[in-house]
Structure formats: C-alpha cells, structure tokens
C-alpha cells in the first residue's frame, strides 16, 4: 500500500513539476511542440508504440488481478469473513467456556464478529426423491443451527432475510436451489438418521427464503463439498437432537483476505481466555496459503511479469530512437549557444507530451483489452465448474473482470516514468557529446572511457561475488543464484571485441543454462525452485537472457551464414542489411529482445498446457492407478459402506479400501518441510492397482511379492512421488501436520509453509521399493505400507478411509452409467464419488480455459513486437533517406533497395522467433524439472505453425513501408535534410 501511494504522488509530482518548468521555459516548450508537430506521422508512431507498451503493461496487471480474484473466489464464497473456527475438545461448548470466549473476543480490538453455530451434515433431496438412484436429485448438505439476529451482525449475514423460522421452515443457499431446482415454497427431505433411508420417513422442510451463496451465507467449512441450510437452535434440537453449539466462528477486522494478519493475536486472545479447553482451526490462513502455493497461479504471475518486461522494452526502444533522431538538431542548438540544460529540457518536454498522452490512452486501452478478453473467454470457466458441479454440487465461480486501482496507477506510472528516465539519460548523454559529433550524428568511441568503464564493471562484479558468499552462508537460493548469474554474465564485458570475447560470451551463456538445471542438486535451491515464484522467475529470466547472449555474441556467424546462402545478385543487399544491423546493434538487439520475450511467453503457454493436456488424456489408467472411481467421506473418517452392500451392487465389479494419515519424513538428516501421506493398504487394494515398481530390493519382483514382503517385514514401506528416496534407503517418518483430505497429488498445498524444524517423535522405516510416477495421478505422494506397520509405529493412526472401485461395464458409457448409480448410493452414505473420466475431463477443461485466456492476451502482446518492428523499419527508412538516394545514384535498383530492407526485417523477425522458441523450450524443461510436473511433451507442429503465422504477420506489417521506400526518387531524397 505504501508503494502505491509513493507511486501515485511521485507521478503526480513529476507531472506538476514538468508543467511548472514548461511554463517557466516557455520558449523551450514551444520548440518541443514544434518538433512534435512538424512530422505528424512520426509523432503518431511514437505515441502508438508507447500506447501499445503501456496497454500491454496495464492489461497484464488487470488480468492478473482478475485471475488472483478468481483464485480466491472459493474462499470468498465458502467462508467469507470467517478467519478462525474454534471448537470444544468435547462434543459441545459448555456455557461457561462459551461465555468466556465470546466476552474475550467481543472486547478484542482485532475482532469484528463472533458467531456460535452447530452443524449437522446429511443428505437432502426434493420431496419423494430420497430413494432415487439419480445423483442429481440428491446432494450433501449442512444444516447450520444459528441465531438469526446474531447471524445478521456477522459479515454479509446482514443479507439474511427478516423471517421467523418456525416449524419445518428453512432458508437455503442459491447453489442448493439451483442444484435441486428449488424455489420458495418447495419442500425437501433430509435424513436425520441413516436408518430412515430404509425404514421410516425422512423429515420434510419447507423453503421460505433463498439467500446468495456467498460468505457466511455460503459457509461450507474446510471441506467445501456440502451446501448450507439455515435453521434455528430450537429446530436443530427438534429434528436432529442437537442441543448445543459445537463451533464458534470468528471474523477478524479487515476484508476477507486482510483479516489473517490478526490471526496470531486472536489465537492468543482465545488461549488466554480458556487455556487449552478448545481447538483452533485457522481456516482462512490455511486456505490463503494453499491458493498462493498453487502452481497455475504462480505460472500466471510469472507470465504477467514477462509481459510487463516486453511492454517496457518497447517503450525504452521507442524513446531511445526518438533521442537518437533528435541528436543532430540538438547538436545544432548547442552550436548556436544553447546550454546543456536547455537542450535536455527540449528533449524532455517533447517526450513528456508523448508519454502523457500515450500513458493515459494506454491505461484505458489496457483496461478495455482485459475486459474484452475476460468477457470473451469467461464462459469456459462456467462450463468447467458446471461439469464439476455434477460431482460435488459446487456453485460455479465465474471468471470476471476485477482490478485494483493500484494496478492502473502502476501501469500508468510505468508508461509515464520509463520514457522520462530514458530521455533524461539520453539528454545528459547528448549534452556531453562533442558538438560536431552531435551535429554529424557520429557515435561515441566505446574505448574512450574504457578505464572508467572497467572500474565500474569491477565494482559491480565484486557486489555479485559478495552475493554468492552471503547466499551460500545463509542458504538463500535467490541471493546465491543472483550472484552466480550476474557475475558470470558480466565476465565477457571485460574483454575487447573479438573472437575471445565471443568464445567467453558463448561459454557463460551455456553455463547459465546448465546451472539453471544443475543447481537443483543443491537442496535449498531445489526447495526454492518448487516453492518460490520469484526464484522460478529468476531462473526463467536467466535462460532467456542466456539465449539473447548467444544471439548477440554470434551475430557475425549469422552474417557469414546468410552471405553463403545468398546468391551473387543478393550478396550486396545481404552485406548492406547485416552492416546496418551491426552498426545499430543496440536498437536491433532491443527489438529482437522484446520480440523474443513475447514469443518466449507464448511458447511457454503452448508447451506447458499441451503437456498437461496430453498427460490428462493419457491419465485414464493412472489417475486412480487402475481403479475407475474413488469414494471419499464427507462426514467422519470412515466410508459408511459395508462389504455386503458392495458385493450386492451389480454395477461394482471390484472394490477395496485404504486409509491415510499426514506425515513428514527425513532422509540423510534433511527434514522435509512438506506434508506427505502414509497410505495404509491391504492385499486386495494393492493387487487391484496398476502401480509399476521402479526399483526395489532383490526379494521383490512384482506387486504380489511386494505385499508378501511388507506383510512379513514390519517397518517396510514403499515410496511414491518422492524423488529424494530410493529402494534400500532408511527414512525417519513422523505423524504430524493438520490433516487435510488430499487425494489429488503430492501434498496438501500450503502445508509446507506451516511446518519446519526437526521431526516430532519420528520412527525408523526401510524403503523396500519405489513406484513409478508417470502420468497424471490422484494417488497421494508419500509412503505405502500395511496398517500393522503404521499402527506399530504410531499407535492408533486414526486415518481417513477412502474407497477404491472398479465399475462393471466394458465401455466408458457403461461405466459412466454405473457410476451414476454408485454416486447416488454414496451420497446417501455421506460420501462423494469421483469418476476417473469425469475428473480428467474437468482437469482438461480447466487447463484449456486458462490457456485460452492467457494466450488470447499474449497474442495481443505479439503486437508489441510487431509495432516495435514497424516503428523500427519506418524510423530506419526515415533516417536513411539520403542513403537510399546515394545507393540508387550509384546503380542500386529498386529491387535491391527493397531486398536490403526486407532482409534486415527478416533477420530481426526470424532471430526473435527462434530465440523465443528456444528459450521457451529450455525454460519449460526447467519448470517441469523444478516443479516436478511429470513428463513434458513438445507440440512441434503447433510451434512450427505459430512460428510461420507470427513470421507472416510481422512481414506483412512492414512490407508496405519498405515497398514505398524503394520507390523514392533519388533526386528527391538526395536533397533531403533534417
């Protein structure tokens, strides 16, 4: 927030100060305006380029805001302002403890709401549909017992209707109404006891109001699978026999995200009031950390940062060219007596006019682009959520436009300040030039200030070396990597131009790429690669920078290559094109760089999602390791299904159960911070899987011999999804961590931020085998063993049970039909079911939804490179009008002039595309390696098609001005002067 206000006041201060000085130096302002208006086309190009760069930056900020808002939508919708949930160690709060808690919290300066509730999880259906086998007629619900007056004072509970709930009247959420197609006045049934499903009649309830499914009115607790129904405490006692409060919801001051900053202080208030008589669940803090740890969110922020860099490079390039274009006229002003200060003001005032117009228009344009992209593709998310709602009765979370004012301020600040900083630097540089050199537009001698240059480089190198030292001592991966990357990439600058500098430059570029991968062998670097967005971004940027280094040091090789490939008639245009590129190396390099960055980001967003989609499509057998469906308990820890019931189901061909508990492990005296799972299995469950043994001790050959060994050797475990552990290793494992039912990958997201330090009361285990971890899988990473081994080590493990099922039927359609019946049965047993194909379809839909939104914006970002290239060509043509005339006068034909500029354009476009794709491919490999995302697949044909499309668009955007330049009459252009 401080940075926001600093940015705002700084930009406003700069604008105000500039206007004051422009009035004070009115003559200089008029000269600036004359320069701006004298060539209107040039002015429009500069404004258009600056506007495009600013729009791209603002759009990146806004879409990232919208994405982050979407990522936190589940928190906003299902827990709202609830920050902590306090529960008694018994079944219900006693009156004394509850009063003490409420008095202490009401008097706390960090709390703005307290709400006691009771919850009864059960199953509900439309009247007469409870025994139906249609899963869409039955759903999991939570009856929430609450005092309506207290509810209206808590968060958005003020929206609760003014109704007096009596008899069987209830208030339901919109999601439940949508799912069961209910309206006010309809009647539903709900089980107060599972026996009622067979004997008796479930009680009926009348809907008297429907409330928005949001915040406390959409409260779903930590599981997120049940839908709320509101009743009074007297109704709860009458229908469900619950006569007390079992939870106390606490809302901290601040909005639904800011409140967590008071969590520790509120926890202390609770403990001071009632000591250890209660349990505290910091539900908001855990969910926010879980969201922040999600890899797709990290990837989106990372890509947004690269998009901002691309927009920044365009702006820098444009204003650098403006300064170079004005060099001659400013040198003339110096010759007739203008001071350096006044010359600098003229350039600064002109750039200020451009940047102010472009930044204001670019901010609006960026907002409009973001709005268009989000509205165009938000339907994908709704469709995905609707598919998922068939499984767990979820309310869709739409992807909508949302932005912070700070993002617009930051975008406007970038658009305003980058040009001004560039122009201030260039005006000082031009002011110090020899007047004759400035007038004749002669470049500086790079060796004139070499001693001073070497001293500055030495100081910077020393800083990077110090960073390496501090990073190694403090085990800080970011500092270490910054030091290594900076010092290595700086080395070639100490050498003079020549072969030696080229060899050193190529070596250090290759070293940085290799180090990006090899550094993961350092434990704290590996951990940072998997958990730190900024570190992952730094490694990605270093790879892109290395690719650009290769390009800059080997530009002469391209010159020779193109010369050899050219025909005799095109030899001269080739030489001329390469000479111009080499002479304006900085400008050409910046254009290639911004083009490469956009292509780099697009290639990342082509390779990574493609690999994920391929993995999803191939995941039919690996998602549940050969099983078709999984059942998870919603209420309690055990699936309430008996073997006899499962045997009687004609739609189930095979079944087994397993359970899991949360653990941490230590190997080679290094304790893992993440939570993993210890899965306790049995012979039937293990032999029914498609697990493949990757490596094992000699006695184990297959799953059957593995089970026999685990059974006869207590203390033996199998590792799955843990790269640091191999067969034969001894590991220390401790049962710890707040359990979060996690049947979807490695570890509960965000838990790695909660745990650190040594293990708590660890036990020794021997790893006798490891399972292959190929393809998409929902099986949790961790250690698999027998229940006897787990119980011997940890006593009563109290694990959460899950049910594994193979469905009858030979085709997907038959299995899908049988799953519908199985799901309906599970819901009546307070459980949910996940079907492999349905889960895979949802995953694929979510991936492609994100890709469509990101790519649509990035294709707009391609205009950054195209506009920059068009401006480069137009500016180059303007600067070289006399050169064109001279070339034509000495015998160059129109076709040769055209060929020269066309080759130069192709050089920039092709190298930008190749560099971007190469860096994107290498970075994708690094991301997959760092985040352990599985196997990477390269869509070669997609990349080739994108490359061809980008090339054609870029060439068509520049071919018209080149054609016009080649037709200029020699007599006209030879008479041309600035």
PDB file of N, CA and C in Angstrom, residues 74 77-78 119-124 135-136 138-144 170-182 188 190 211-214 216-221 223-231 389-396 634 827 832:
ATOM      1  N   UNK A  74     -13.173 -19.043  -4.134  1.00  0.00           N
ATOM      2  CA  UNK A  74     -13.737 -20.100  -3.292  1.00  0.00           C
ATOM      3  C   UNK A  74     -13.697 -19.707  -1.822  1.00  0.00           C
ATOM      4  N   UNK A  77     -16.400 -17.148  -1.278  1.00  0.00           N
ATOM      5  CA  UNK A  77     -17.745 -17.690  -1.418  1.00  0.00           C
ATOM      6  C   UNK A  77     -18.115 -18.667  -0.306  1.00  0.00           C
ATOM      7  N   UNK A  78     -17.141 -19.454   0.180  1.00  0.00           N
ATOM      8  CA  UNK A  78     -17.483 -20.538   1.112  1.00  0.00           C
ATOM      9  C   UNK A  78     -17.175 -20.261   2.570  1.00  0.00           C
ATOM     10  N   UNK A 119     -23.526 -27.676  13.396  1.00  0.00           N
ATOM     11  CA  UNK A 119     -23.671 -28.174  12.026  1.00  0.00           C
ATOM     12  C   UNK A 119     -24.042 -29.646  12.053  1.00  0.00           C
ATOM     13  N   UNK A 120     -25.017 -30.002  11.227  1.00  0.00           N
ATOM     14  CA  UNK A 120     -25.393 -31.392  11.028  1.00  0.00           C
ATOM     15  C   UNK A 120     -25.260 -31.704   9.537  1.00  0.00           C
ATOM     16  N   UNK A 121     -24.268 -32.516   9.180  1.00  0.00           N
ATOM     17  CA  UNK A 121     -24.082 -32.902   7.782  1.00  0.00           C
ATOM     18  C   UNK A 121     -24.975 -34.093   7.467  1.00  0.00           C
ATOM     19  N   UNK A 122     -25.676 -33.985   6.372  1.00  0.00           N
ATOM     20  CA  UNK A 122     -26.580 -35.073   5.991  1.00  0.00           C
ATOM     21  C   UNK A 122     -26.841 -35.016   4.484  1.00  0.00           C
ATOM     22  N   UNK A 123     -27.884 -35.698   4.063  1.00  0.00           N
ATOM     23  CA  UNK A 123     -28.251 -35.770   2.655  1.00  0.00           C
ATOM     24  C   UNK A 123     -29.653 -35.208   2.481  1.00  0.00           C
ATOM     25  N   UNK A 124     -29.820 -34.418   1.410  1.00  0.00           N
ATOM     26  CA  UNK A 124     -31.134 -33.846   1.140  1.00  0.00           C
ATOM     27  C   UNK A 124     -31.546 -34.139  -0.295  1.00  0.00           C
ATOM     28  N   UNK A 135     -28.203 -39.260  -9.048  1.00  0.00           N
ATOM     29  CA  UNK A 135     -27.341 -38.464  -8.151  1.00  0.00           C
ATOM     30  C   UNK A 135     -27.655 -36.979  -8.196  1.00  0.00           C
ATOM     31  N   UNK A 136     -28.298 -36.505  -9.272  1.00  0.00           N
ATOM     32  CA  UNK A 136     -28.612 -35.080  -9.364  1.00  0.00           C
ATOM     33  C   UNK A 136     -29.889 -34.720  -8.610  1.00  0.00           C
ATOM     34  N   UNK A 138     -30.125 -35.852  -5.433  1.00  0.00           N
ATOM     35  CA  UNK A 138     -29.666 -35.978  -4.049  1.00  0.00           C
ATOM     36  C   UNK A 138     -28.370 -35.186  -3.909  1.00  0.00           C
ATOM     37  N   UNK A 139     -28.186 -34.553  -2.776  1.00  0.00           N
ATOM     38  CA  UNK A 139     -26.933 -33.829  -2.569  1.00  0.00           C
ATOM     39  C   UNK A 139     -26.581 -33.774  -1.088  1.00  0.00           C
ATOM     40  N   UNK A 140     -25.285 -33.517  -0.820  1.00  0.00           N
ATOM     41  CA  UNK A 140     -24.809 -33.379   0.550  1.00  0.00           C
ATOM     42  C   UNK A 140     -25.120 -31.972   1.040  1.00  0.00           C
ATOM     43  N   UNK A 141     -25.642 -31.850   2.254  1.00  0.00           N
ATOM     44  CA  UNK A 141     -25.972 -30.541   2.814  1.00  0.00           C
ATOM     45  C   UNK A 141     -25.462 -30.449   4.247  1.00  0.00           C
ATOM     46  N   UNK A 142     -25.397 -29.222   4.740  1.00  0.00           N
ATOM     47  CA  UNK A 142     -25.076 -28.965   6.149  1.00  0.00           C
ATOM     48  C   UNK A 142     -26.174 -28.101   6.738  1.00  0.00           C
ATOM     49  N   UNK A 143     -26.939 -28.654   7.678  1.00  0.00           N
ATOM     50  CA  UNK A 143     -27.901 -27.849   8.416  1.00  0.00           C
ATOM     51  C   UNK A 143     -27.120 -27.029   9.445  1.00  0.00           C
ATOM     52  N   UNK A 144     -27.229 -25.720   9.343  1.00  0.00           N
ATOM     53  CA  UNK A 144     -26.489 -24.832  10.234  1.00  0.00           C
ATOM     54  C   UNK A 144     -27.460 -24.217  11.227  1.00  0.00           C
ATOM     55  N   UNK A 170     -37.160 -23.431   6.559  1.00  0.00           N
ATOM     56  CA  UNK A 170     -35.704 -23.315   6.413  1.00  0.00           C
ATOM     57  C   UNK A 170     -35.371 -22.222   5.394  1.00  0.00           C
ATOM     58  N   UNK A 171     -34.117 -21.753   5.467  1.00  0.00           N
ATOM     59  CA  UNK A 171     -33.562 -20.838   4.465  1.00  0.00           C
ATOM     60  C   UNK A 171     -32.403 -21.562   3.794  1.00  0.00           C
ATOM     61  N   UNK A 172     -32.381 -21.577   2.482  1.00  0.00           N
ATOM     62  CA  UNK A 172     -31.332 -22.305   1.759  1.00  0.00           C
ATOM     63  C   UNK A 172     -30.505 -21.339   0.914  1.00  0.00           C
ATOM     64  N   UNK A 173     -29.335 -21.815   0.483  1.00  0.00           N
ATOM     65  CA  UNK A 173     -28.468 -21.031  -0.385  1.00  0.00           C
ATOM     66  C   UNK A 173     -28.845 -21.203  -1.851  1.00  0.00           C
ATOM     67  N   UNK A 174     -28.382 -20.255  -2.674  1.00  0.00           N
ATOM     68  CA  UNK A 174     -28.729 -20.269  -4.092  1.00  0.00           C
ATOM     69  C   UNK A 174     -28.191 -21.506  -4.796  1.00  0.00           C
ATOM     70  N   UNK A 175     -26.990 -21.981  -4.385  1.00  0.00           N
ATOM     71  CA  UNK A 175     -26.400 -23.151  -5.047  1.00  0.00           C
ATOM     72  C   UNK A 175     -27.269 -24.388  -4.865  1.00  0.00           C
ATOM     73  N   UNK A 176     -27.806 -24.568  -3.663  1.00  0.00           N
ATOM     74  CA  UNK A 176     -28.689 -25.708  -3.412  1.00  0.00           C
ATOM     75  C   UNK A 176     -29.980 -25.560  -4.213  1.00  0.00           C
ATOM     76  N   UNK A 177     -30.496 -24.352  -4.267  1.00  0.00           N
ATOM     77  CA  UNK A 177     -31.710 -24.107  -5.046  1.00  0.00           C
ATOM     78  C   UNK A 177     -31.492 -24.423  -6.519  1.00  0.00           C
ATOM     79  N   UNK A 178     -30.336 -24.037  -7.034  1.00  0.00           N
ATOM     80  CA  UNK A 178     -30.023 -24.310  -8.447  1.00  0.00           C
ATOM     81  C   UNK A 178     -29.853 -25.800  -8.694  1.00  0.00           C
ATOM     82  N   UNK A 179     -29.174 -26.475  -7.780  1.00  0.00           N
ATOM     83  CA  UNK A 179     -28.854 -27.890  -7.988  1.00  0.00           C
ATOM     84  C   UNK A 179     -30.099 -28.769  -7.958  1.00  0.00           C
ATOM     85  N   UNK A 180     -30.986 -28.510  -6.974  1.00  0.00           N
ATOM     86  CA  UNK A 180     -32.200 -29.321  -6.843  1.00  0.00           C
ATOM     87  C   UNK A 180     -33.408 -28.663  -7.520  1.00  0.00           C
ATOM     88  N   UNK A 181     -33.148 -27.514  -8.188  1.00  0.00           N
ATOM     89  CA  UNK A 181     -34.219 -26.781  -8.903  1.00  0.00           C
ATOM     90  C   UNK A 181     -35.364 -26.435  -7.942  1.00  0.00           C
ATOM     91  N   UNK A 182     -34.999 -25.742  -6.872  1.00  0.00           N
ATOM     92  CA  UNK A 182     -35.968 -25.372  -5.840  1.00  0.00           C
ATOM     93  C   UNK A 182     -36.343 -23.900  -5.946  1.00  0.00           C
ATOM     94  N   UNK A 188     -38.352 -30.097   0.725  1.00  0.00           N
ATOM     95  CA  UNK A 188     -37.285 -31.089   0.564  1.00  0.00           C
ATOM     96  C   UNK A 188     -37.322 -32.050   1.745  1.00  0.00           C
ATOM     97  N   UNK A 190     -34.722 -34.543   4.241  1.00  0.00           N
ATOM     98  CA  UNK A 190     -33.326 -34.730   4.666  1.00  0.00           C
ATOM     99  C   UNK A 190     -33.278 -35.833   5.708  1.00  0.00           C
ATOM    100  N   UNK A 211     -31.049 -17.435  -0.168  1.00  0.00           N
ATOM    101  CA  UNK A 211     -30.056 -16.368   0.020  1.00  0.00           C
ATOM    102  C   UNK A 211     -28.879 -16.574  -0.934  1.00  0.00           C
ATOM    103  N   UNK A 212     -28.119 -15.498  -1.224  1.00  0.00           N
ATOM    104  CA  UNK A 212     -26.939 -15.634  -2.093  1.00  0.00           C
ATOM    105  C   UNK A 212     -25.934 -16.601  -1.478  1.00  0.00           C
ATOM    106  N   UNK A 213     -25.334 -17.418  -2.322  1.00  0.00           N
ATOM    107  CA  UNK A 213     -24.359 -18.395  -1.846  1.00  0.00           C
ATOM    108  C   UNK A 213     -22.994 -17.702  -1.761  1.00  0.00           C
ATOM    109  N   UNK A 214     -22.811 -16.933  -0.676  1.00  0.00           N
ATOM    110  CA  UNK A 214     -21.592 -16.146  -0.594  1.00  0.00           C
ATOM    111  C   UNK A 214     -21.281 -15.834   0.862  1.00  0.00           C
ATOM    112  N   UNK A 216     -20.605 -15.893   4.725  1.00  0.00           N
ATOM    113  CA  UNK A 216     -21.191 -16.698   5.789  1.00  0.00           C
ATOM    114  C   UNK A 216     -22.484 -17.360   5.332  1.00  0.00           C
ATOM    115  N   UNK A 217     -23.170 -16.763   4.342  1.00  0.00           N
ATOM    116  CA  UNK A 217     -24.401 -17.369   3.827  1.00  0.00           C
ATOM    117  C   UNK A 217     -24.116 -18.533   2.883  1.00  0.00           C
ATOM    118  N   UNK A 218     -22.852 -18.733   2.555  1.00  0.00           N
ATOM    119  CA  UNK A 218     -22.456 -19.881   1.734  1.00  0.00           C
ATOM    120  C   UNK A 218     -21.459 -20.754   2.468  1.00  0.00           C
ATOM    121  N   UNK A 219     -21.437 -20.637   3.791  1.00  0.00           N
ATOM    122  CA  UNK A 219     -20.405 -21.293   4.603  1.00  0.00           C
ATOM    123  C   UNK A 219     -20.374 -22.801   4.373  1.00  0.00           C
ATOM    124  N   UNK A 220     -19.194 -23.285   4.010  1.00  0.00           N
ATOM    125  CA  UNK A 220     -19.035 -24.721   3.760  1.00  0.00           C
ATOM    126  C   UNK A 220     -17.921 -25.328   4.595  1.00  0.00           C
ATOM    127  N   UNK A 221     -17.371 -24.568   5.529  1.00  0.00           N
ATOM    128  CA  UNK A 221     -16.311 -25.108   6.366  1.00  0.00           C
ATOM    129  C   UNK A 221     -15.052 -25.393   5.581  1.00  0.00           C
ATOM    130  N   UNK A 223     -14.215 -28.457   4.248  1.00  0.00           N
ATOM    131  CA  UNK A 223     -14.298 -29.490   3.209  1.00  0.00           C
ATOM    132  C   UNK A 223     -14.785 -28.942   1.872  1.00  0.00           C
ATOM    133  N   UNK A 224     -15.660 -27.935   1.905  1.00  0.00           N
ATOM    134  CA  UNK A 224     -16.091 -27.288   0.660  1.00  0.00           C
ATOM    135  C   UNK A 224     -17.006 -28.113  -0.219  1.00  0.00           C
ATOM    136  N   UNK A 225     -17.583 -29.212   0.303  1.00  0.00           N
ATOM    137  CA  UNK A 225     -18.405 -30.076  -0.543  1.00  0.00           C
ATOM    138  C   UNK A 225     -19.893 -30.026  -0.197  1.00  0.00           C
ATOM    139  N   UNK A 226     -20.252 -29.547   0.988  1.00  0.00           N
ATOM    140  CA  UNK A 226     -21.659 -29.531   1.384  1.00  0.00           C
ATOM    141  C   UNK A 226     -22.258 -28.152   1.197  1.00  0.00           C
ATOM    142  N   UNK A 227     -23.585 -28.106   1.034  1.00  0.00           N
ATOM    143  CA  UNK A 227     -24.293 -26.856   0.812  1.00  0.00           C
ATOM    144  C   UNK A 227     -25.102 -26.504   2.054  1.00  0.00           C
ATOM    145  N   UNK A 228     -25.095 -25.198   2.458  1.00  0.00           N
ATOM    146  CA  UNK A 228     -25.714 -24.835   3.738  1.00  0.00           C
ATOM    147  C   UNK A 228     -27.235 -24.696   3.692  1.00  0.00           C
ATOM    148  N   UNK A 229     -27.865 -25.072   4.807  1.00  0.00           N
ATOM    149  CA  UNK A 229     -29.291 -24.830   5.064  1.00  0.00           C
ATOM    150  C   UNK A 229     -29.374 -24.220   6.469  1.00  0.00           C
ATOM    151  N   UNK A 230     -30.043 -23.095   6.606  1.00  0.00           N
ATOM    152  CA  UNK A 230     -30.071 -22.388   7.889  1.00  0.00           C
ATOM    153  C   UNK A 230     -31.364 -22.684   8.644  1.00  0.00           C
ATOM    154  N   UNK A 231     -31.183 -23.060   9.937  1.00  0.00           N
ATOM    155  CA  UNK A 231     -32.321 -23.281  10.839  1.00  0.00           C
ATOM    156  C   UNK A 231     -31.968 -22.690  12.202  1.00  0.00           C
ATOM    157  N   UNK A 389     -19.717 -29.467 -10.908  1.00  0.00           N
ATOM    158  CA  UNK A 389     -20.878 -29.423 -10.018  1.00  0.00           C
ATOM    159  C   UNK A 389     -21.688 -30.713 -10.091  1.00  0.00           C
ATOM    160  N   UNK A 390     -21.580 -31.439 -11.208  1.00  0.00           N
ATOM    161  CA  UNK A 390     -22.264 -32.727 -11.295  1.00  0.00           C
ATOM    162  C   UNK A 390     -21.710 -33.718 -10.286  1.00  0.00           C
ATOM    163  N   UNK A 391     -20.439 -33.498  -9.902  1.00  0.00           N
ATOM    164  CA  UNK A 391     -19.797 -34.426  -8.979  1.00  0.00           C
ATOM    165  C   UNK A 391     -20.057 -34.031  -7.535  1.00  0.00           C
ATOM    166  N   UNK A 392     -19.843 -32.752  -7.207  1.00  0.00           N
ATOM    167  CA  UNK A 392     -19.862 -32.345  -5.807  1.00  0.00           C
ATOM    168  C   UNK A 392     -20.836 -31.212  -5.512  1.00  0.00           C
ATOM    169  N   UNK A 393     -21.790 -30.932  -6.369  1.00  0.00           N
ATOM    170  CA  UNK A 393     -22.819 -29.914  -6.134  1.00  0.00           C
ATOM    171  C   UNK A 393     -22.223 -28.546  -5.877  1.00  0.00           C
ATOM    172  N   UNK A 394     -21.148 -28.214  -6.550  1.00  0.00           N
ATOM    173  CA  UNK A 394     -20.489 -26.936  -6.323  1.00  0.00           C
ATOM    174  C   UNK A 394     -21.180 -25.819  -7.089  1.00  0.00           C
ATOM    175  N   UNK A 395     -21.078 -24.601  -6.525  1.00  0.00           N
ATOM    176  CA  UNK A 395     -21.562 -23.428  -7.240  1.00  0.00           C
ATOM    177  C   UNK A 395     -20.430 -22.906  -8.120  1.00  0.00           C
ATOM    178  N   UNK A 396     -20.679 -22.622  -9.401  1.00  0.00           N
ATOM    179  CA  UNK A 396     -19.618 -22.119 -10.269  1.00  0.00           C
ATOM    180  C   UNK A 396     -19.050 -20.799  -9.754  1.00  0.00           C
ATOM    181  N   UNK A 634     -17.448 -37.493   3.650  1.00  0.00           N
ATOM    182  CA  UNK A 634     -17.654 -36.081   3.948  1.00  0.00           C
ATOM    183  C   UNK A 634     -17.826 -35.881   5.439  1.00  0.00           C
ATOM    184  N   UNK A 827     -23.868 -40.824  -1.819  1.00  0.00           N
ATOM    185  CA  UNK A 827     -24.415 -39.612  -1.208  1.00  0.00           C
ATOM    186  C   UNK A 827     -25.314 -39.943  -0.024  1.00  0.00           C
ATOM    187  N   UNK A 832     -18.808 -38.670  -1.127  1.00  0.00           N
ATOM    188  CA  UNK A 832     -18.842 -38.249  -2.526  1.00  0.00           C
ATOM    189  C   UNK A 832     -18.028 -39.235  -3.349  1.00  0.00           C
TER     190      UNK A 832
END
